[in-house]
Amino acid sequence: MNDASETLLLIEDDASLRTLLQEELALDGYRMLAAANCAEGAAMALAESPDLIISDLRLPDGDGLDVLRKLQAEGRVVPFIIITAFGTVDQAVDALQAGADDFLTKPLSTEHLRLKVRRLLAHAALSLELARYRSASGEPANLGLVGESPAMDRLRQEIRQVARSEAAVLVNGESGTGKELVARAIHRESDRRDGPFIPVNCAGIPPELMESEFFGHAAGAFTGARQTRKGLFAEASGGTLLLDEIGEMPLALQAKLLRVLQEGRVKPVGAEREEPVDVRIVAATHVDLMEAVRQGDFREDLYYRLETLMLTVPPLRQRGDDVELLAMHFLRQSADRHKRGFLRLGEATLTTLADYPFPGNVRELASAMERAVTFCDGEVVQPEHLPARIRKRQASLPGLDRQSRLPAGVEGEPTASWPTLETLQQQYVRQVMERVEGNKRRAAQILGINRRTLYRWLEQRDDAP
């Protein structure tokens, strides 16, 4: 069910088809408006400002593109789908060049239409979100983190909670999940938002230079130290210092970091006195620090000081439909950098992306979209524009024994013990749901059914004794 209650306008002169599509789309929670001709449709579009329009191409008093042109003349931008029973390649090209977002031919698959509607609305919402982000003086409600999955909603809530504190924060997450973005969001939501945010990668500083980099040094403290230099802690005073890959920090420096956290003071190399610093520490790591403690590579007292406020950034494979939203986000960014026009992701491309586990997480997806924009010559990104490792992955599901015409474990057993077809169906649906981590949209695609059928099967499974 769609919670946003978006308004859709359907312009179709065939009364029976109009009623059918109204009922089907209303099942997804949309507010439906309907018109039977161009004049009525254009008037309704201007008066009601629908979130998306679906229009037949041939109408009694013109064609659907006339409605689109009137909206464009009024400066209105709205997702627009053209449908027709007489579709040709030339017509499709003309419709897309005129500004339509998609072109579908009859007989329509209502499930396919519903999928198109959801994706166009999601794309429009993301575009609006990006526009607001660029123009607004404040920060967006999503904290600059793209995604609508429950895991990201929880993360945003936790960010707002820890931002109210002055204590150090530990951000855990696999490589490429966006730990620095989370740290920046914490800084922006905190009372330190007007102060500096300084990120530093602990793995990128030679161990012998770390103390000087972090705490600064006095003139003459060592060869080459010709003048006094402030360290990163002093530079971040009044703001936030991100210590990325903190697990790479040497033990000796960890002890000094612990003292900074406890006392709020640093001692520059070669200096005689400590100096106060007003800085909040956000540490980030992709390694298991508790295991590093057990191995003697990380101080236990520092770990417990940091893990009091600990956030975990979810890997991309646990974020469901966020893959699609992020792909569109990065596609738009890459297209802007390359000075390309509007690009969209083809259906096969979206399926390919949804089937891939993204071990490199969000960073890998961003790289894939950069490559796609580089190699895409048209307006639709196809699977062949993606990196080979993504497009060549073959989705495999556990289930039936493919070497036998009977389910695994059945052949050779007495027929009386064979499971019923309903039992096999329930088992297979359960396996698919587990494999896609509860993503009903992906499960329905794999099973070759619509989501309403899947819901009915799941209800039957839950009601079974």
Coordinates of C-alpha atoms in Angstrom, one line a residue:
M1 CA 0.0 0.0 0.0
N2 CA 1.3 3.4 -1.0
D3 CA 1.4 5.7 2.1
A4 CA 2.1 9.0 0.3
S5 CA -1.5 9.2 -1.3
E6 CA -0.1 10.6 -4.6
T7 CA -2.7 11.7 -7.1
L8 CA -2.8 10.1 -10.6
L9 CA -4.7 11.4 -13.6
L10 CA -5.9 8.8 -16.1
I11 CA -7.0 10.1 -19.5
E12 CA -8.6 7.2 -21.5
D13 CA -11.7 7.3 -23.7
D14 CA -12.4 3.5 -23.4
A15 CA -14.7 3.5 -20.4
S16 CA -14.1 -0.2 -19.4
L17 CA -10.3 0.1 -19.6
R18 CA -10.5 3.4 -17.7
T19 CA -12.5 1.8 -14.9
L20 CA -10.2 -1.2 -14.8
L21 CA -7.0 0.9 -14.5
Q22 CA -8.6 3.2 -11.9
E23 CA -9.5 0.2 -9.7
E24 CA -6.0 -1.5 -10.2
L25 CA -4.1 1.7 -9.3
A26 CA -6.4 2.6 -6.4
L27 CA -5.4 -0.7 -4.8
D28 CA -1.9 0.7 -4.4
G29 CA -3.4 3.6 -2.4
Y30 CA -3.3 6.3 -5.1
R31 CA -6.0 9.0 -5.3
M32 CA -7.4 8.6 -8.8
L33 CA -8.7 11.2 -11.2
A34 CA -10.1 10.3 -14.6
A35 CA -10.9 12.0 -17.9
A36 CA -12.3 10.8 -21.3
N37 CA -10.7 13.4 -23.7
C38 CA -7.9 15.9 -24.1
A39 CA -9.9 19.0 -23.1
E40 CA -11.2 17.4 -19.9
G41 CA -7.8 15.9 -19.1
A42 CA -5.9 19.2 -19.6
A43 CA -8.3 21.2 -17.5
M44 CA -8.1 18.6 -14.7
A45 CA -4.3 18.5 -14.9
L46 CA -4.1 22.2 -14.5
A47 CA -6.6 22.4 -11.7
E48 CA -5.6 19.4 -9.6
S49 CA -1.8 19.3 -10.2
P50 CA -1.6 15.4 -10.2
D51 CA 1.7 13.7 -9.3
L52 CA 1.6 11.6 -12.5
I53 CA -0.5 11.4 -15.7
I54 CA -1.3 8.3 -17.7
S55 CA -2.9 9.2 -21.1
D56 CA -4.0 7.3 -24.2
L57 CA -2.3 8.6 -27.3
R58 CA -5.4 8.7 -29.5
L59 CA -8.3 10.5 -28.0
P60 CA -11.6 11.8 -29.5
D61 CA -10.4 15.4 -29.6
G62 CA -6.7 15.0 -30.2
D63 CA -3.9 13.0 -28.6
G64 CA -2.3 12.6 -25.2
L65 CA 0.8 14.6 -26.2
D66 CA -1.5 17.7 -26.6
V67 CA -2.1 17.5 -22.8
L68 CA 1.6 17.2 -22.2
R69 CA 2.4 20.2 -24.4
K70 CA -0.2 22.4 -22.6
L71 CA 1.4 21.5 -19.2
Q72 CA 4.8 22.3 -20.6
A73 CA 3.5 25.7 -21.8
E74 CA 2.3 26.4 -18.3
G75 CA 5.7 25.4 -16.9
R76 CA 4.4 22.3 -15.2
V77 CA 6.7 19.3 -14.9
V78 CA 4.9 16.0 -14.2
P79 CA 5.8 12.4 -14.9
F80 CA 3.8 11.4 -18.1
I81 CA 3.1 7.9 -19.5
I82 CA 1.6 7.5 -23.0
I83 CA -0.4 4.3 -23.8
T84 CA -1.7 3.2 -27.2
A85 CA -3.0 0.2 -29.1
F86 CA -1.2 1.2 -32.2
G87 CA 2.4 1.6 -31.0
T88 CA 5.3 1.9 -33.4
V89 CA 8.9 2.7 -32.8
D90 CA 8.5 6.1 -34.4
Q91 CA 5.6 7.0 -32.2
A92 CA 7.6 5.9 -29.1
V93 CA 10.5 8.1 -30.2
D94 CA 8.2 11.1 -30.9
A95 CA 6.5 10.7 -27.5
L96 CA 9.8 10.5 -25.6
Q97 CA 11.3 13.4 -27.5
A98 CA 8.1 15.4 -26.7
G99 CA 8.9 14.9 -23.0
A100 CA 6.9 11.8 -22.1
D101 CA 8.6 9.6 -19.5
D102 CA 7.4 6.2 -20.9
F103 CA 5.5 4.7 -23.8
L104 CA 3.4 1.5 -23.3
T105 CA 1.4 -0.5 -25.8
K106 CA -1.9 -2.2 -25.4
P107 CA -2.9 -4.8 -24.3
L108 CA -1.5 -3.5 -21.0
S109 CA -0.1 -5.6 -18.2
T110 CA -1.6 -3.9 -15.2
E111 CA 1.3 -5.1 -13.0
H112 CA 3.8 -3.7 -15.5
L113 CA 2.0 -0.4 -15.5
R114 CA 1.9 -0.3 -11.7
L115 CA 5.6 -0.9 -11.6
K116 CA 6.2 1.9 -14.1
V117 CA 4.1 4.2 -12.0
R118 CA 6.0 3.4 -8.8
R119 CA 9.4 3.9 -10.4
L120 CA 8.4 7.2 -12.1
L121 CA 7.0 8.6 -8.8
A122 CA 10.1 7.5 -6.9
H123 CA 12.3 9.1 -9.5
A124 CA 10.3 12.3 -9.4
A125 CA 10.4 12.3 -5.6
L126 CA 14.2 11.9 -5.7
S127 CA 14.6 14.7 -8.2
L128 CA 12.5 17.0 -6.0
E129 CA 14.5 16.0 -3.0
L130 CA 17.8 16.8 -4.8
A131 CA 16.4 20.1 -5.9
R132 CA 15.3 21.0 -2.4
Y133 CA 18.7 19.9 -1.1
R134 CA 20.5 22.2 -3.5
S135 CA 18.3 25.2 -2.9
A136 CA 17.4 25.0 0.7
S137 CA 19.5 26.9 3.3
G138 CA 18.9 24.2 5.9
E139 CA 19.5 20.4 5.7
P140 CA 17.0 18.0 4.2
A141 CA 14.9 15.7 6.4
N142 CA 16.8 12.7 5.2
L143 CA 20.1 14.2 6.6
G144 CA 21.7 13.9 3.2
L145 CA 21.4 10.1 3.3
V146 CA 19.6 8.7 0.3
G147 CA 17.3 5.8 1.1
E148 CA 13.9 4.9 2.4
S149 CA 14.5 1.4 3.8
P150 CA 13.7 0.7 7.5
A151 CA 17.4 0.2 8.2
M152 CA 18.1 3.8 7.0
D153 CA 15.1 5.2 8.8
R154 CA 16.6 3.7 12.0
L155 CA 20.0 5.0 11.3
R156 CA 18.7 8.6 10.8
Q157 CA 16.8 8.4 14.1
E158 CA 20.0 7.2 15.8
I159 CA 22.0 10.1 14.2
R160 CA 19.5 12.6 15.6
Q161 CA 19.8 11.1 19.0
V162 CA 23.6 10.9 19.3
A163 CA 23.9 14.4 17.7
R164 CA 22.4 15.8 20.9
S165 CA 25.3 14.5 22.9
E166 CA 28.9 15.8 23.1
A167 CA 30.3 12.3 23.7
A168 CA 32.5 10.5 21.2
V169 CA 30.8 8.4 18.6
L170 CA 31.9 5.1 16.9
V171 CA 30.5 4.5 13.4
N172 CA 30.8 0.9 12.3
G173 CA 30.2 -0.3 8.8
E174 CA 31.7 -2.2 5.8
S175 CA 33.9 -0.4 3.4
G176 CA 31.9 1.8 1.0
T177 CA 28.7 2.0 3.1
G178 CA 29.0 5.8 3.7
K179 CA 30.5 6.2 7.2
E180 CA 31.9 9.6 6.4
L181 CA 28.4 10.8 5.3
V182 CA 27.0 9.6 8.6
A183 CA 29.7 11.4 10.5
R184 CA 28.9 14.6 8.5
A185 CA 25.2 14.2 9.3
I186 CA 26.0 13.9 13.0
H187 CA 28.1 17.1 12.8
R188 CA 25.3 19.0 10.9
E189 CA 22.6 17.9 13.4
S190 CA 24.7 18.9 16.4
D191 CA 25.2 22.2 18.1
R192 CA 28.7 22.3 16.5
R193 CA 27.3 22.6 13.0
D194 CA 28.8 26.1 12.6
G195 CA 32.2 24.8 13.5
P196 CA 34.7 23.0 11.3
F197 CA 34.3 19.3 10.2
I198 CA 37.7 17.8 9.6
P199 CA 38.0 14.2 8.3
V200 CA 41.3 12.4 8.6
N201 CA 42.2 8.8 7.5
C202 CA 44.3 7.2 10.1
A203 CA 45.6 4.7 7.6
G204 CA 46.9 7.4 5.4
I205 CA 49.3 9.0 7.9
P206 CA 52.7 7.5 8.5
P207 CA 52.9 6.3 12.1
E208 CA 56.0 8.4 12.8
L209 CA 54.1 11.6 11.8
M210 CA 50.8 10.9 13.5
E211 CA 51.4 12.5 16.8
S212 CA 52.6 15.7 15.2
E213 CA 49.6 15.7 12.7
F214 CA 47.1 15.2 15.4
F215 CA 48.5 17.3 18.3
G216 CA 50.8 19.8 16.5
H217 CA 54.4 20.6 17.4
A218 CA 56.5 23.4 18.8
A219 CA 59.2 25.1 16.7
G220 CA 62.4 23.1 16.8
A221 CA 60.7 20.0 18.2
F222 CA 62.4 17.9 15.5
T223 CA 64.4 18.3 12.4
G224 CA 62.4 20.3 9.9
A225 CA 60.0 21.8 12.5
R226 CA 61.0 25.4 11.8
Q227 CA 57.9 26.9 13.2
T228 CA 55.0 26.1 15.5
R229 CA 52.2 24.2 13.9
K230 CA 48.7 23.5 15.1
G231 CA 47.5 19.9 14.9
L232 CA 44.2 18.6 13.6
F233 CA 42.7 18.6 17.1
A234 CA 43.3 22.4 17.4
E235 CA 42.1 23.0 13.8
A236 CA 38.9 21.2 14.6
S237 CA 38.3 23.2 17.8
G238 CA 34.6 24.1 18.1
G239 CA 33.7 21.4 15.6
T240 CA 34.1 17.7 14.8
L241 CA 37.1 15.6 14.0
L242 CA 36.4 12.4 12.1
L243 CA 39.1 9.7 12.8
D244 CA 38.4 7.3 9.9
E245 CA 39.9 3.8 10.1
I246 CA 40.7 4.3 13.8
G247 CA 41.7 0.7 14.0
E248 CA 44.9 1.7 12.1
M249 CA 46.0 4.1 14.9
P250 CA 49.2 2.9 16.8
L251 CA 48.7 1.8 20.4
A252 CA 50.9 4.6 21.7
L253 CA 48.8 7.2 20.0
Q254 CA 45.6 5.5 21.2
A255 CA 46.7 6.1 24.8
K256 CA 47.1 9.8 24.0
L257 CA 43.7 9.9 22.3
L258 CA 42.1 8.4 25.4
R259 CA 43.6 11.2 27.5
V260 CA 42.2 13.8 25.1
L261 CA 38.8 12.3 25.4
Q262 CA 39.1 12.3 29.2
E263 CA 40.8 15.6 29.8
G264 CA 40.0 17.7 26.7
R265 CA 43.6 18.7 26.4
V266 CA 46.5 18.0 24.0
K267 CA 50.2 18.4 24.3
P268 CA 52.0 19.4 21.0
V269 CA 55.2 17.6 20.3
G270 CA 58.1 19.5 21.9
A271 CA 55.8 21.7 23.9
E272 CA 56.1 22.1 27.7
R273 CA 52.4 22.5 28.5
E274 CA 49.1 21.0 27.5
E275 CA 46.6 23.1 25.6
P276 CA 42.8 22.8 25.9
V277 CA 40.8 21.8 22.8
D278 CA 37.1 21.9 22.3
V279 CA 36.5 19.1 19.8
R280 CA 34.0 16.3 19.3
I281 CA 35.5 12.9 18.1
V282 CA 33.7 10.7 15.7
A283 CA 35.6 7.5 15.0
A284 CA 34.9 5.2 12.1
T285 CA 36.0 1.7 11.2
H286 CA 35.2 -1.3 9.0
V287 CA 37.0 -3.8 11.3
D288 CA 35.8 -5.6 14.4
L289 CA 37.4 -3.5 17.1
M290 CA 36.4 -6.0 19.8
E291 CA 38.4 -8.6 18.0
A292 CA 41.3 -6.2 17.6
V293 CA 41.1 -5.7 21.4
R294 CA 41.4 -9.5 21.9
Q295 CA 44.3 -9.6 19.5
G296 CA 46.1 -6.8 21.4
D297 CA 45.9 -4.4 18.5
F298 CA 43.4 -1.9 20.1
R299 CA 43.2 -0.6 23.6
E300 CA 40.3 -2.0 25.6
D301 CA 39.7 1.2 27.6
L302 CA 39.6 3.3 24.4
Y303 CA 37.2 0.8 22.8
Y304 CA 34.7 1.1 25.7
R305 CA 35.0 4.8 25.7
L306 CA 34.1 4.9 22.0
E307 CA 31.4 2.2 21.9
T308 CA 29.1 4.0 24.3
L309 CA 27.6 5.7 21.4
M310 CA 28.0 3.3 18.5
L311 CA 26.1 3.4 15.1
T312 CA 26.2 0.7 12.5
V313 CA 25.8 1.7 8.8
P314 CA 23.9 -1.1 7.0
P315 CA 25.4 -2.8 4.0
L316 CA 23.7 -2.1 0.7
R317 CA 22.5 -5.7 0.4
Q318 CA 20.3 -5.1 3.4
R319 CA 18.7 -2.0 2.1
G320 CA 16.1 -3.4 -0.4
D321 CA 14.8 -0.9 -2.8
D322 CA 17.3 1.7 -1.8
V323 CA 19.5 0.2 -4.5
E324 CA 17.2 1.7 -7.1
L325 CA 16.9 5.1 -5.4
L326 CA 20.7 5.3 -5.0
A327 CA 21.3 4.2 -8.6
M328 CA 19.0 7.0 -9.9
H329 CA 20.8 9.4 -7.5
F330 CA 24.2 8.5 -8.8
L331 CA 23.0 8.4 -12.4
R332 CA 21.8 12.0 -12.1
Q333 CA 25.0 13.1 -10.5
S334 CA 27.2 11.4 -13.1
A335 CA 25.0 12.7 -16.0
D336 CA 25.4 16.3 -14.6
R337 CA 29.2 15.9 -14.4
H338 CA 29.3 14.6 -18.0
K339 CA 26.9 17.3 -19.2
R340 CA 24.5 14.7 -20.4
G341 CA 20.8 15.1 -20.7
F342 CA 18.1 13.0 -19.0
L343 CA 19.1 9.3 -18.6
R344 CA 17.0 6.5 -17.1
L345 CA 17.6 3.0 -16.1
G346 CA 16.1 0.2 -18.2
E347 CA 14.0 -2.5 -16.7
A348 CA 16.6 -5.2 -17.3
T349 CA 19.2 -2.9 -15.7
L350 CA 17.1 -2.4 -12.6
T351 CA 16.7 -6.2 -12.3
T352 CA 20.4 -6.8 -12.7
L353 CA 21.2 -4.2 -10.0
A354 CA 18.7 -5.7 -7.6
D355 CA 20.2 -9.2 -8.1
Y356 CA 23.8 -8.1 -7.4
P357 CA 25.0 -8.2 -3.7
F358 CA 27.3 -5.2 -4.0
P359 CA 30.2 -6.3 -1.8
G360 CA 31.7 -2.8 -2.3
N361 CA 28.4 -1.3 -1.1
V362 CA 27.3 2.3 -2.0
R363 CA 30.8 3.2 -3.3
E364 CA 30.7 0.3 -5.8
L365 CA 27.2 1.3 -7.0
A366 CA 28.3 4.9 -7.5
S367 CA 31.3 3.7 -9.6
A368 CA 29.0 1.4 -11.6
M369 CA 26.7 4.4 -12.5
E370 CA 29.8 6.5 -13.5
R371 CA 30.8 3.8 -15.9
A372 CA 27.2 3.4 -17.2
V373 CA 27.0 7.1 -18.0
T374 CA 30.4 6.9 -19.8
F375 CA 29.4 4.0 -22.0
C376 CA 25.7 4.8 -22.6
D377 CA 25.2 6.5 -26.0
G378 CA 21.4 6.7 -25.8
E379 CA 18.9 7.8 -23.1
V380 CA 18.4 4.4 -21.4
V381 CA 21.1 2.6 -19.4
Q382 CA 21.2 -1.1 -20.3
P383 CA 22.9 -4.0 -18.5
E384 CA 25.8 -3.9 -21.1
H385 CA 26.7 -0.5 -19.8
L386 CA 27.4 -1.9 -16.3
P387 CA 30.7 -3.4 -15.1
A388 CA 31.2 -7.0 -16.2
R389 CA 31.2 -8.3 -12.6
I390 CA 27.6 -7.0 -12.2
R391 CA 26.0 -8.0 -15.5
K392 CA 27.6 -11.5 -15.6
R393 CA 26.4 -12.5 -12.2
Q394 CA 23.9 -15.4 -12.4
A395 CA 21.3 -15.3 -9.7
S396 CA 21.0 -18.8 -8.1
L397 CA 18.3 -19.9 -5.7
P398 CA 18.3 -22.9 -3.4
G399 CA 15.3 -25.1 -4.0
L400 CA 14.5 -27.9 -6.4
D401 CA 17.0 -30.5 -7.4
R402 CA 17.8 -29.5 -11.0
Q403 CA 19.3 -32.9 -11.8
S404 CA 16.0 -34.6 -11.1
R405 CA 12.4 -34.1 -12.2
L406 CA 11.4 -34.5 -8.6
P407 CA 12.2 -32.3 -5.6
A408 CA 15.4 -33.1 -3.7
G409 CA 15.0 -35.9 -1.2
V410 CA 11.7 -37.2 -2.7
E411 CA 12.9 -39.6 -5.4
G412 CA 13.1 -43.2 -4.0
E413 CA 10.7 -42.4 -1.2
P414 CA 7.2 -44.1 -1.1
T415 CA 4.7 -42.0 -2.9
A416 CA 2.6 -41.8 0.2
S417 CA 5.3 -39.7 1.8
W418 CA 5.7 -37.3 -1.1
P419 CA 4.7 -33.7 -0.2
T420 CA 1.7 -32.0 -1.7
L421 CA 2.1 -29.3 -4.4
E422 CA 0.8 -26.8 -1.8
T423 CA 3.6 -27.8 0.6
L424 CA 6.3 -27.5 -2.1
Q425 CA 4.9 -24.1 -3.1
Q426 CA 5.1 -22.9 0.5
Q427 CA 8.6 -24.2 0.9
Y428 CA 9.8 -22.5 -2.3
V429 CA 8.1 -19.2 -1.4
R430 CA 9.8 -19.4 2.0
Q431 CA 13.2 -20.0 0.4
V432 CA 12.8 -17.1 -2.0
M433 CA 11.7 -14.8 0.7
E434 CA 14.7 -15.7 2.8
R435 CA 17.1 -15.3 -0.2
V436 CA 15.8 -11.8 -0.9
E437 CA 15.7 -10.9 2.8
G438 CA 12.0 -10.3 2.9
N439 CA 11.8 -7.9 -0.2
K440 CA 8.4 -8.8 -1.5
R441 CA 8.9 -6.9 -4.8
R442 CA 11.9 -8.9 -5.7
A443 CA 10.2 -12.2 -4.5
A444 CA 7.2 -11.6 -6.7
Q445 CA 9.5 -10.9 -9.7
I446 CA 11.4 -14.2 -9.1
L447 CA 8.2 -16.2 -8.6
G448 CA 6.7 -14.6 -11.7
I449 CA 3.5 -13.5 -9.9
N450 CA 2.1 -10.1 -8.9
R451 CA 2.4 -8.9 -5.3
R452 CA -1.2 -9.4 -4.5
T453 CA -0.8 -13.2 -5.3
L454 CA 2.3 -13.3 -3.1
Y455 CA 0.5 -11.7 -0.2
R456 CA -2.2 -14.3 -0.5
W457 CA 0.3 -17.1 -0.6
L458 CA 2.1 -15.7 2.5
E459 CA -1.2 -15.3 4.3
Q460 CA -2.0 -19.0 3.5
R461 CA 1.4 -20.0 4.8
D462 CA 1.0 -18.0 8.1
D463 CA -2.5 -19.4 8.6
A464 CA -1.3 -23.0 8.1
P465 CA -1.4 -25.2 11.3

